[in-house]
Amino acid sequence: MTQVRFELNDSPVTARDEGQSLLQYLRGTACLNGAKNGCGTGQCGACTVLLDGRPVRSCVTPLARVEGKAVLTIEGLKGPDGGLHPIQKAFLDVGAVQCGFCTPGMVLATKALLDRVPDPTEEQICQALAANYCRCTGYVKIIEAVRLAAARLRGEEPGADWARTKERTTLIGAEGEKQPAPGRVLGHALWDVDGPAKADGSLQYCNDMTRPDMLFGAFVWAPAPAGRLRALELDHARTMPGVFDILTGERVPGDNHLGTFEREQPVFCTERFAFLGDMLALVLADTEDHARAAAKAVQVEWDQVPGVYTIRQGLEEGAILAQNGRTVGDLDQARTRSAASVGANYRLERVEHGCLEPECALACYEQGLLTVYATTQSPFEIRRMLAAILALPEEQVRVVGTQLGGAFGSKCDAHVEAAAAVACAVTGRPVKVALDRRESLLLSTKRHAFETSYRVDVDSEGHILGLDAQLCSDAGPYDNLSTGVLMQACIFAGGPYQIPNLRVEGKAVRTNNVLGGAFRGFGINQGAICIETMLDEAARKLGMDPFEIRRRNALRPGASTVGGEVLRHSVGLLETIDACERLTKQALEEYRPRYPQGSKVLGVGVASGFKNVGVGKGVPDDGGCILTICEDGRLRMQVSGIDMGQGFRTAMLQLCAEATGFDPDQIDVFCGDTSATLPHGQAVSERQTLNSGRAVVEAAARLKEVCEKDPWQPGQRRSAQYRFVAPPTYKLEDERARREEGENYRNYPAYAYTTQAALVEVDKATGQVRVLKVIAAHDVGRAINPHIIEGQIQGSCSMGIGYALQEQFPSEKGVPLKLRYDQLGLPRAGETPDYEIALVEDPEPLGPFGVKGISEVATVPMTPAVLNAIYDAVGVRIRTLPATPQRILEALAQQEKTEEAVCNERLF
C-alpha cells in the first residue's frame, strides 16, 4: 500500500492507494458524490473530473495516476462570488438540465473546452462532449449552454435566447395563428426547481445516500437463461472477508415474488430460473467490494432446461402471456372498394432505456417504519408489493422515490427494492443494493421487441377503408406490464386516424430473453412505425401529398378511435398537421438547393401520432396535493408524483404559484414519499401533469376558501388538500362498457397529438443516414414552461431517431450481445439535428388551466418520419429496425426486386 499526494479542489491531499479508482476514492473516502458512477467502464462520462485541466473518466482512472497532479471535481467549481459558475448558470438559463445525472460531468467537460477554446464552433463543442452521454435532453440545450457560457466568459452579456441556434419555437393558439398570452407564472421559462443542486453536484441520488452501520448487498445471478436450480454452495462465500450474511428464498418473510402489479418474478429463485436477470441469493457485507467478491464465489449447481428465445418459437409452442384486439366492420368489403392496398411485415428490435443512473435501493428503519429509498416511479405500488413480501401491513412500510437519473418507464417496474427490504427486515441493519451497468442491462426491462403484420386499404380519395393488423411482442419470462403494453399497442395500432373497418389482433409471448416493459410510448411506437409507413406508401401509390392523406383521415372532435372512444375535447391533430406542413415547406426551401452532394441525397418524411395522457384502460388515474401555509409564511406543497428529470416538480411549482398567488421562491415542494403525500398511481403515461396538477389547482382553491374564513396570521398554519380522480376508463375488450357508456366510454382520460417531419441526408455509397432537421408540431393543451416542453420534445425525438437508426439490444439464446453502455447505439452530441417546434394550445378541460402531458408523445412519430425520409431519399423501405447502413445498402442492392406490393404474411 502506497500513499498518493495530489491537489483536490485546491487543497493538498494524501490518500492511501489500495488499488482503487479515482472515482472510488472521491465517492468512498472524500465523500464527494458529484461525480457519478453511471457505467464503471469509462463510457458514459457521468464520472468526468478534470485532471490538470483535462477531462478524465474517473471510474477508470487509477488513483495512483493522480500523484502530483491537480484534480477538480464539480464541488470545487465556483463562480467569482463563490456561488454557481457561469457555466452552471448557462446550463440553467437555457434549460439544459433535466435529470441532472450527467450534468456535473457535462459542466466539467465544458470548462475544459472553454479554458482551451474561448469561442468554440459547434463541431468543437460536440467533440469536447463526445465522451459524455445525455439520455434526457437530446443535447440541443447542452450545446446552446456551452455557447452561452463561452460568450459570458469572454465578457459578453447575451441573454439565454441568443444561444438558440439549433431550435426555434412558435406558440399557436387554438384559433390558429393567434398567440396565447402567458399567465403570471405559466408560460414562463423558470429555472428547474432543483437545477442549482443538479448543476453543482449536491443533489442526492439514491446511491449517494448512506446510513450508519450500513451493509451492502450483491446478487448471485442465474447462470443461464433457463434452468433448474439444484443447490447453492454458500459455505466458502460465508467465510470471505467482510461477509455478514447470505439470503436465499427461504429467508423471505412473506410472499417470495416481486412485481409492481403481477407478482411473478421470485425475489430469490428456489427451484427454477427463467432469464439471466433472475436473482438466486443476496450476499451482505461491510463493503460493496466484499459483497461482490463473495457473490462471485458462490457455486451454483443447476440443470439446463429448454428455453424459448424467439417470438416465432413462442407462438409455435403456445407460450402466450396475453392476447387482445378488436374487430369492427367488414374488412372484405373494404378491400373490394380499395383503390390502393399496402401491406408488409415488420421486425422491431428491443431497445434499452439507457438511463445514466443504474437501479439502487436503500432500506432502513426510520420513525418506526421499514423505509425503502429507491430509484422508482412507483412508490405506492412498491409499498403494496413490499408489504406482501415482508408480511407486514402497508402502514408499517414507507417508500421514498429518490431523485431519478433518468427513467423513461424502466423504473416503474420492481427491481432491487424487495431484496434490500428483505435484507433490512432480516438483519435489522440498513442495507444498500446498487446494480452496476452490466447487472442493470440484464435485470431492467426493455422496449419490447415486436413482430407485426399490417395491411391498409384506402380509397381513391385517400380515406382509410380498412386496417388488418397483427402485433406480437416478446415479454420475457414475467409480466412486467407486458399485458398493458399489448393492450395499448392494439388501441393505438391504427394511429390517430378514423378507420371504419378494422381487425387488430395482439399477442404477447413468454420467452427466456430479458424482460420487456414500459418505455416512453408504452407500445404505441411499434404500431406507429407500421401504420405511418403504410400510410406514406399508400399516399405515394395515389400520388397524394403525405400531409394531405393524414389530414383527410385525422381524428377530430366527434370521431372514434380504434378503441371505440368518441373524442370530444382538445383534439389538436389537424392544427399540428397544418403547422408541421407549413414549417416543413419552409425548411425545404433552405435544404433542397444543397443536394445532391456527390452520393449524398436529401429526403423528407412525415408522420403523425397521438398518445394517451393517463394510464387509463380501467386503471384509476389520480393525483393528490396537500398545501400548508406554515408559521413563517412559506407555502409547503406535498404533491403526488415523481420527478425523473421531466420537470415535474418545476411544473407543479408553477401551477401552484399561478393558482395561489405565491411567488415560486416562497413555495417548498415535496413529493415521492408514501408517508407525506396522498396515494397515487405510477409516475407514467404523461399522467402527472394532468392528475397531480389538477389536484394542485383544486387544493389551492380550497386553501383560499380556508383563508377567507380564517385569515392566516404569522405563527399559525392553514392547510387544505385535494385528491383528484379522473373519469373512469375501460379496457379495450370491455364491450359491455362500450355499449352501456356510449359516448362516455373512454380508454384514457385525455390525449396529446403531434405531427413531425424529418429532413435526412442519406449517403447512397455508405448507407449512412444523418438527420438534419426535425420539425415538431405538438398540441400541448397549455404550455407551462417552454424550456421543459422543448427539452421533452427534443429528448423524445432523440430517442425516436435512435430507435430508427442505431439503437438495439439483441440477444442469442437469451444472452444479450451488447452489455456495455457504448454498445447500445445511443445518440451522441455530434448527431444532434436542428429543431423547429410549434406548440399548439388546445386546452384540455380535465387539465389544470387546460394543461396536458408532453413527456412521451414525441417519440411516437419520430421513428416512422425518419424511415419515410429514407424512402424519400433513396427509394427503399426498411421494415427491420434499426435501419443500419448495412441494411440500407442491402435494400438498395435488392431495390429492383422489392418493388412496392402487398406482401404481408399473417403471424398467427
PDB file of C-alpha atoms in Angstrom, residues 524-721:
ATOM      1  CA  ILE A 524     -47.682   2.855 -29.254  1.00  0.00           C
ATOM      2  CA  ASN A 525     -44.338   3.290 -31.015  1.00  0.00           C
ATOM      3  CA  GLN A 526     -44.255  -0.153 -32.590  1.00  0.00           C
ATOM      4  CA  GLY A 527     -47.673   0.241 -34.172  1.00  0.00           C
ATOM      5  CA  ALA A 528     -46.918   3.820 -35.210  1.00  0.00           C
ATOM      6  CA  ILE A 529     -43.920   2.638 -37.221  1.00  0.00           C
ATOM      7  CA  CYS A 530     -46.201   0.318 -39.163  1.00  0.00           C
ATOM      8  CA  ILE A 531     -49.264   2.497 -39.758  1.00  0.00           C
ATOM      9  CA  GLU A 532     -47.277   5.632 -40.577  1.00  0.00           C
ATOM     10  CA  THR A 533     -45.010   3.960 -43.123  1.00  0.00           C
ATOM     11  CA  MET A 534     -48.031   2.146 -44.599  1.00  0.00           C
ATOM     12  CA  LEU A 535     -49.893   5.448 -44.946  1.00  0.00           C
ATOM     13  CA  ASP A 536     -46.864   7.041 -46.592  1.00  0.00           C
ATOM     14  CA  GLU A 537     -46.724   4.151 -49.043  1.00  0.00           C
ATOM     15  CA  ALA A 538     -50.445   4.469 -49.795  1.00  0.00           C
ATOM     16  CA  ALA A 539     -50.089   8.207 -50.442  1.00  0.00           C
ATOM     17  CA  ARG A 540     -47.335   7.552 -52.963  1.00  0.00           C
ATOM     18  CA  LYS A 541     -49.429   4.943 -54.756  1.00  0.00           C
ATOM     19  CA  LEU A 542     -52.217   7.508 -55.066  1.00  0.00           C
ATOM     20  CA  GLY A 543     -49.903  10.362 -55.972  1.00  0.00           C
ATOM     21  CA  MET A 544     -51.099  12.232 -52.874  1.00  0.00           C
ATOM     22  CA  ASP A 545     -49.216  14.586 -50.576  1.00  0.00           C
ATOM     23  CA  PRO A 546     -48.284  12.838 -47.293  1.00  0.00           C
ATOM     24  CA  PHE A 547     -49.660  15.721 -45.226  1.00  0.00           C
ATOM     25  CA  GLU A 548     -52.935  15.668 -47.130  1.00  0.00           C
ATOM     26  CA  ILE A 549     -53.597  11.959 -46.647  1.00  0.00           C
ATOM     27  CA  ARG A 550     -53.095  12.441 -42.914  1.00  0.00           C
ATOM     28  CA  ARG A 551     -55.345  15.482 -42.901  1.00  0.00           C
ATOM     29  CA  ARG A 552     -58.183  13.574 -44.599  1.00  0.00           C
ATOM     30  CA  ASN A 553     -58.044  10.739 -42.075  1.00  0.00           C
ATOM     31  CA  ALA A 554     -57.183  12.712 -38.953  1.00  0.00           C
ATOM     32  CA  LEU A 555     -59.075  12.269 -35.721  1.00  0.00           C
ATOM     33  CA  ARG A 556     -61.149  15.292 -34.754  1.00  0.00           C
ATOM     34  CA  PRO A 557     -63.930  16.036 -32.261  1.00  0.00           C
ATOM     35  CA  GLY A 558     -66.756  13.545 -32.811  1.00  0.00           C
ATOM     36  CA  ALA A 559     -64.512  10.912 -34.389  1.00  0.00           C
ATOM     37  CA  SER A 560     -63.892   7.435 -32.953  1.00  0.00           C
ATOM     38  CA  THR A 561     -60.532   5.870 -32.177  1.00  0.00           C
ATOM     39  CA  VAL A 562     -59.595   2.265 -32.912  1.00  0.00           C
ATOM     40  CA  GLY A 563     -60.651   1.536 -29.335  1.00  0.00           C
ATOM     41  CA  GLY A 564     -64.134   2.910 -29.991  1.00  0.00           C
ATOM     42  CA  GLU A 565     -63.810   6.069 -27.914  1.00  0.00           C
ATOM     43  CA  VAL A 566     -65.600   9.135 -29.282  1.00  0.00           C
ATOM     44  CA  LEU A 567     -63.326  12.164 -28.921  1.00  0.00           C
ATOM     45  CA  ARG A 568     -64.825  15.406 -27.724  1.00  0.00           C
ATOM     46  CA  HIS A 569     -62.239  17.880 -26.437  1.00  0.00           C
ATOM     47  CA  SER A 570     -58.702  19.097 -27.075  1.00  0.00           C
ATOM     48  CA  VAL A 571     -58.118  17.239 -30.350  1.00  0.00           C
ATOM     49  CA  GLY A 572     -55.433  19.393 -31.926  1.00  0.00           C
ATOM     50  CA  LEU A 573     -54.199  16.942 -34.535  1.00  0.00           C
ATOM     51  CA  LEU A 574     -55.315  18.947 -37.584  1.00  0.00           C
ATOM     52  CA  GLU A 575     -53.576  22.043 -36.246  1.00  0.00           C
ATOM     53  CA  THR A 576     -50.337  20.068 -35.815  1.00  0.00           C
ATOM     54  CA  ILE A 577     -50.574  18.770 -39.401  1.00  0.00           C
ATOM     55  CA  ASP A 578     -51.066  22.286 -40.738  1.00  0.00           C
ATOM     56  CA  ALA A 579     -48.237  23.760 -38.662  1.00  0.00           C
ATOM     57  CA  CYS A 580     -45.816  20.951 -39.491  1.00  0.00           C
ATOM     58  CA  GLU A 581     -46.617  21.203 -43.210  1.00  0.00           C
ATOM     59  CA  ARG A 582     -46.005  24.952 -43.294  1.00  0.00           C
ATOM     60  CA  LEU A 583     -42.708  24.733 -41.394  1.00  0.00           C
ATOM     61  CA  THR A 584     -41.505  21.729 -43.414  1.00  0.00           C
ATOM     62  CA  LYS A 585     -42.057  23.536 -46.725  1.00  0.00           C
ATOM     63  CA  GLN A 586     -40.119  26.491 -45.397  1.00  0.00           C
ATOM     64  CA  ALA A 587     -37.263  24.234 -44.314  1.00  0.00           C
ATOM     65  CA  LEU A 588     -37.133  22.520 -47.707  1.00  0.00           C
ATOM     66  CA  GLU A 589     -36.577  25.865 -49.379  1.00  0.00           C
ATOM     67  CA  GLU A 590     -33.350  26.072 -47.384  1.00  0.00           C
ATOM     68  CA  TYR A 591     -32.164  22.474 -47.696  1.00  0.00           C
ATOM     69  CA  ARG A 592     -33.140  21.416 -51.225  1.00  0.00           C
ATOM     70  CA  PRO A 593     -30.608  23.635 -53.042  1.00  0.00           C
ATOM     71  CA  ARG A 594     -27.779  21.937 -51.093  1.00  0.00           C
ATOM     72  CA  TYR A 595     -28.405  18.467 -52.529  1.00  0.00           C
ATOM     73  CA  PRO A 596     -27.273  16.212 -54.052  1.00  0.00           C
ATOM     74  CA  GLN A 597     -23.743  16.351 -52.681  1.00  0.00           C
ATOM     75  CA  GLY A 598     -21.964  13.574 -54.540  1.00  0.00           C
ATOM     76  CA  SER A 599     -23.510  10.340 -53.290  1.00  0.00           C
ATOM     77  CA  LYS A 600     -25.420  12.168 -50.540  1.00  0.00           C
ATOM     78  CA  VAL A 601     -29.093  12.902 -51.175  1.00  0.00           C
ATOM     79  CA  LEU A 602     -31.872  14.643 -49.263  1.00  0.00           C
ATOM     80  CA  GLY A 603     -35.074  13.031 -48.052  1.00  0.00           C
ATOM     81  CA  VAL A 604     -38.071  14.300 -46.112  1.00  0.00           C
ATOM     82  CA  GLY A 605     -40.531  12.179 -44.163  1.00  0.00           C
ATOM     83  CA  VAL A 606     -43.595  12.972 -42.124  1.00  0.00           C
ATOM     84  CA  ALA A 607     -45.633  11.093 -39.532  1.00  0.00           C
ATOM     85  CA  SER A 608     -48.404  11.922 -37.095  1.00  0.00           C
ATOM     86  CA  GLY A 609     -49.090  10.398 -33.738  1.00  0.00           C
ATOM     87  CA  PHE A 610     -51.076  10.586 -30.572  1.00  0.00           C
ATOM     88  CA  LYS A 611     -50.638   9.251 -27.095  1.00  0.00           C
ATOM     89  CA  ASN A 612     -52.709   8.729 -24.014  1.00  0.00           C
ATOM     90  CA  VAL A 613     -52.484  11.184 -21.136  1.00  0.00           C
ATOM     91  CA  GLY A 614     -53.132   8.933 -18.162  1.00  0.00           C
ATOM     92  CA  VAL A 615     -52.808   5.183 -17.707  1.00  0.00           C
ATOM     93  CA  GLY A 616     -56.483   4.528 -18.452  1.00  0.00           C
ATOM     94  CA  LYS A 617     -57.586   1.083 -19.678  1.00  0.00           C
ATOM     95  CA  GLY A 618     -59.620   0.609 -16.487  1.00  0.00           C
ATOM     96  CA  VAL A 619     -56.834   1.750 -14.129  1.00  0.00           C
ATOM     97  CA  PRO A 620     -57.834   4.761 -11.992  1.00  0.00           C
ATOM     98  CA  ASP A 621     -55.919   7.952 -12.809  1.00  0.00           C
ATOM     99  CA  ASP A 622     -55.404  10.071  -9.741  1.00  0.00           C
ATOM    100  CA  GLY A 623     -53.259  12.625  -8.022  1.00  0.00           C
ATOM    101  CA  GLY A 624     -53.257  14.495  -4.742  1.00  0.00           C
ATOM    102  CA  CYS A 625     -51.956  17.652  -3.150  1.00  0.00           C
ATOM    103  CA  ILE A 626     -51.679  18.979   0.390  1.00  0.00           C
ATOM    104  CA  LEU A 627     -50.991  22.710   0.689  1.00  0.00           C
ATOM    105  CA  THR A 628     -49.960  24.249   4.002  1.00  0.00           C
ATOM    106  CA  ILE A 629     -49.147  27.861   4.822  1.00  0.00           C
ATOM    107  CA  CYS A 630     -46.516  27.406   7.510  1.00  0.00           C
ATOM    108  CA  GLU A 631     -45.800  29.525  10.563  1.00  0.00           C
ATOM    109  CA  ASP A 632     -43.159  31.552   8.708  1.00  0.00           C
ATOM    110  CA  GLY A 633     -45.482  32.289   5.799  1.00  0.00           C
ATOM    111  CA  ARG A 634     -43.905  29.869   3.354  1.00  0.00           C
ATOM    112  CA  LEU A 635     -46.161  27.505   1.417  1.00  0.00           C
ATOM    113  CA  ARG A 636     -45.471  23.782   1.737  1.00  0.00           C
ATOM    114  CA  MET A 637     -46.723  21.684  -1.188  1.00  0.00           C
ATOM    115  CA  GLN A 638     -46.885  17.903  -0.768  1.00  0.00           C
ATOM    116  CA  VAL A 639     -47.820  16.684  -4.212  1.00  0.00           C
ATOM    117  CA  SER A 640     -48.307  13.167  -5.533  1.00  0.00           C
ATOM    118  CA  GLY A 641     -45.684  12.281  -8.104  1.00  0.00           C
ATOM    119  CA  ILE A 642     -42.082  11.560  -9.015  1.00  0.00           C
ATOM    120  CA  ASP A 643     -39.565  13.791 -10.785  1.00  0.00           C
ATOM    121  CA  MET A 644     -37.358  11.738 -13.076  1.00  0.00           C
ATOM    122  CA  GLY A 645     -35.921  14.724 -14.928  1.00  0.00           C
ATOM    123  CA  GLN A 646     -39.034  15.615 -16.896  1.00  0.00           C
ATOM    124  CA  GLY A 647     -39.556  18.752 -14.806  1.00  0.00           C
ATOM    125  CA  PHE A 648     -42.485  17.526 -12.708  1.00  0.00           C
ATOM    126  CA  ARG A 649     -41.518  19.452  -9.590  1.00  0.00           C
ATOM    127  CA  THR A 650     -40.968  22.642 -11.569  1.00  0.00           C
ATOM    128  CA  ALA A 651     -44.288  22.268 -13.372  1.00  0.00           C
ATOM    129  CA  MET A 652     -46.120  21.717 -10.084  1.00  0.00           C
ATOM    130  CA  LEU A 653     -44.372  24.759  -8.611  1.00  0.00           C
ATOM    131  CA  GLN A 654     -45.534  26.934 -11.496  1.00  0.00           C
ATOM    132  CA  LEU A 655     -49.099  25.633 -11.326  1.00  0.00           C
ATOM    133  CA  CYS A 656     -49.158  26.229  -7.587  1.00  0.00           C
ATOM    134  CA  ALA A 657     -47.774  29.743  -7.919  1.00  0.00           C
ATOM    135  CA  GLU A 658     -50.297  30.562 -10.644  1.00  0.00           C
ATOM    136  CA  ALA A 659     -53.199  29.191  -8.600  1.00  0.00           C
ATOM    137  CA  THR A 660     -52.266  30.583  -5.162  1.00  0.00           C
ATOM    138  CA  GLY A 661     -50.564  33.862  -5.998  1.00  0.00           C
ATOM    139  CA  PHE A 662     -47.467  32.859  -4.008  1.00  0.00           C
ATOM    140  CA  ASP A 663     -44.137  33.647  -5.593  1.00  0.00           C
ATOM    141  CA  PRO A 664     -42.302  30.479  -6.715  1.00  0.00           C
ATOM    142  CA  ASP A 665     -39.429  31.134  -4.334  1.00  0.00           C
ATOM    143  CA  GLN A 666     -41.900  31.068  -1.401  1.00  0.00           C
ATOM    144  CA  ILE A 667     -43.047  27.508  -2.164  1.00  0.00           C
ATOM    145  CA  ASP A 668     -41.357  24.333  -0.930  1.00  0.00           C
ATOM    146  CA  VAL A 669     -42.116  21.219  -2.979  1.00  0.00           C
ATOM    147  CA  PHE A 670     -42.218  17.694  -1.512  1.00  0.00           C
ATOM    148  CA  CYS A 671     -43.066  14.565  -3.486  1.00  0.00           C
ATOM    149  CA  GLY A 672     -42.330  10.860  -3.849  1.00  0.00           C
ATOM    150  CA  ASP A 673     -42.833   9.887  -0.188  1.00  0.00           C
ATOM    151  CA  THR A 674     -45.669   7.489   0.686  1.00  0.00           C
ATOM    152  CA  SER A 675     -45.792   8.900   4.214  1.00  0.00           C
ATOM    153  CA  ALA A 676     -46.021  12.528   3.108  1.00  0.00           C
ATOM    154  CA  THR A 677     -48.239  12.529   0.014  1.00  0.00           C
ATOM    155  CA  LEU A 678     -51.708  11.353  -0.847  1.00  0.00           C
ATOM    156  CA  PRO A 679     -51.829   7.944  -2.596  1.00  0.00           C
ATOM    157  CA  HIS A 680     -51.371   7.991  -6.354  1.00  0.00           C
ATOM    158  CA  GLY A 681     -50.605   5.710  -9.250  1.00  0.00           C
ATOM    159  CA  GLN A 682     -47.285   5.285 -11.008  1.00  0.00           C
ATOM    160  CA  ALA A 683     -45.420   8.238 -12.483  1.00  0.00           C
ATOM    161  CA  VAL A 684     -46.085   7.072 -16.035  1.00  0.00           C
ATOM    162  CA  SER A 685     -48.164   7.742 -19.144  1.00  0.00           C
ATOM    163  CA  GLU A 686     -47.884  11.529 -19.160  1.00  0.00           C
ATOM    164  CA  ARG A 687     -50.395  11.410 -16.295  1.00  0.00           C
ATOM    165  CA  GLN A 688     -48.788  13.516 -13.579  1.00  0.00           C
ATOM    166  CA  THR A 689     -49.230  16.989 -15.015  1.00  0.00           C
ATOM    167  CA  LEU A 690     -52.922  16.413 -15.650  1.00  0.00           C
ATOM    168  CA  ASN A 691     -53.796  14.487 -12.485  1.00  0.00           C
ATOM    169  CA  SER A 692     -51.483  15.900  -9.838  1.00  0.00           C
ATOM    170  CA  GLY A 693     -51.554  19.315 -11.457  1.00  0.00           C
ATOM    171  CA  ARG A 694     -55.342  19.358 -11.279  1.00  0.00           C
ATOM    172  CA  ALA A 695     -55.090  18.379  -7.605  1.00  0.00           C
ATOM    173  CA  VAL A 696     -52.689  21.299  -7.010  1.00  0.00           C
ATOM    174  CA  VAL A 697     -55.090  23.813  -8.549  1.00  0.00           C
ATOM    175  CA  GLU A 698     -58.093  22.407  -6.673  1.00  0.00           C
ATOM    176  CA  ALA A 699     -56.175  22.346  -3.378  1.00  0.00           C
ATOM    177  CA  ALA A 700     -55.202  25.983  -3.986  1.00  0.00           C
ATOM    178  CA  ALA A 701     -58.859  26.926  -4.404  1.00  0.00           C
ATOM    179  CA  ARG A 702     -59.735  25.211  -1.139  1.00  0.00           C
ATOM    180  CA  LEU A 703     -56.831  26.862   0.667  1.00  0.00           C
ATOM    181  CA  LYS A 704     -58.133  30.246  -0.450  1.00  0.00           C
ATOM    182  CA  GLU A 705     -61.537  29.359   0.964  1.00  0.00           C
ATOM    183  CA  VAL A 706     -59.951  28.346   4.280  1.00  0.00           C
ATOM    184  CA  CYS A 707     -58.027  31.608   4.482  1.00  0.00           C
ATOM    185  CA  GLU A 708     -61.072  33.687   3.559  1.00  0.00           C
ATOM    186  CA  LYS A 709     -62.946  32.200   6.515  1.00  0.00           C
ATOM    187  CA  ASP A 710     -59.968  32.278   8.883  1.00  0.00           C
ATOM    188  CA  PRO A 711     -57.166  34.546   7.606  1.00  0.00           C
ATOM    189  CA  TRP A 712     -53.623  33.306   8.186  1.00  0.00           C
ATOM    190  CA  GLN A 713     -51.555  35.051  10.838  1.00  0.00           C
ATOM    191  CA  PRO A 714     -47.783  34.731  11.420  1.00  0.00           C
ATOM    192  CA  GLY A 715     -47.028  31.777  13.662  1.00  0.00           C
ATOM    193  CA  GLN A 716     -50.134  29.919  12.524  1.00  0.00           C
ATOM    194  CA  ARG A 717     -50.759  27.205   9.932  1.00  0.00           C
ATOM    195  CA  ARG A 718     -53.514  26.888   7.384  1.00  0.00           C
ATOM    196  CA  SER A 719     -53.919  23.766   5.275  1.00  0.00           C
ATOM    197  CA  ALA A 720     -56.093  22.270   2.549  1.00  0.00           C
ATOM    198  CA  GLN A 721     -55.899  19.192   0.395  1.00  0.00           C
TER     199      GLN A 721
END
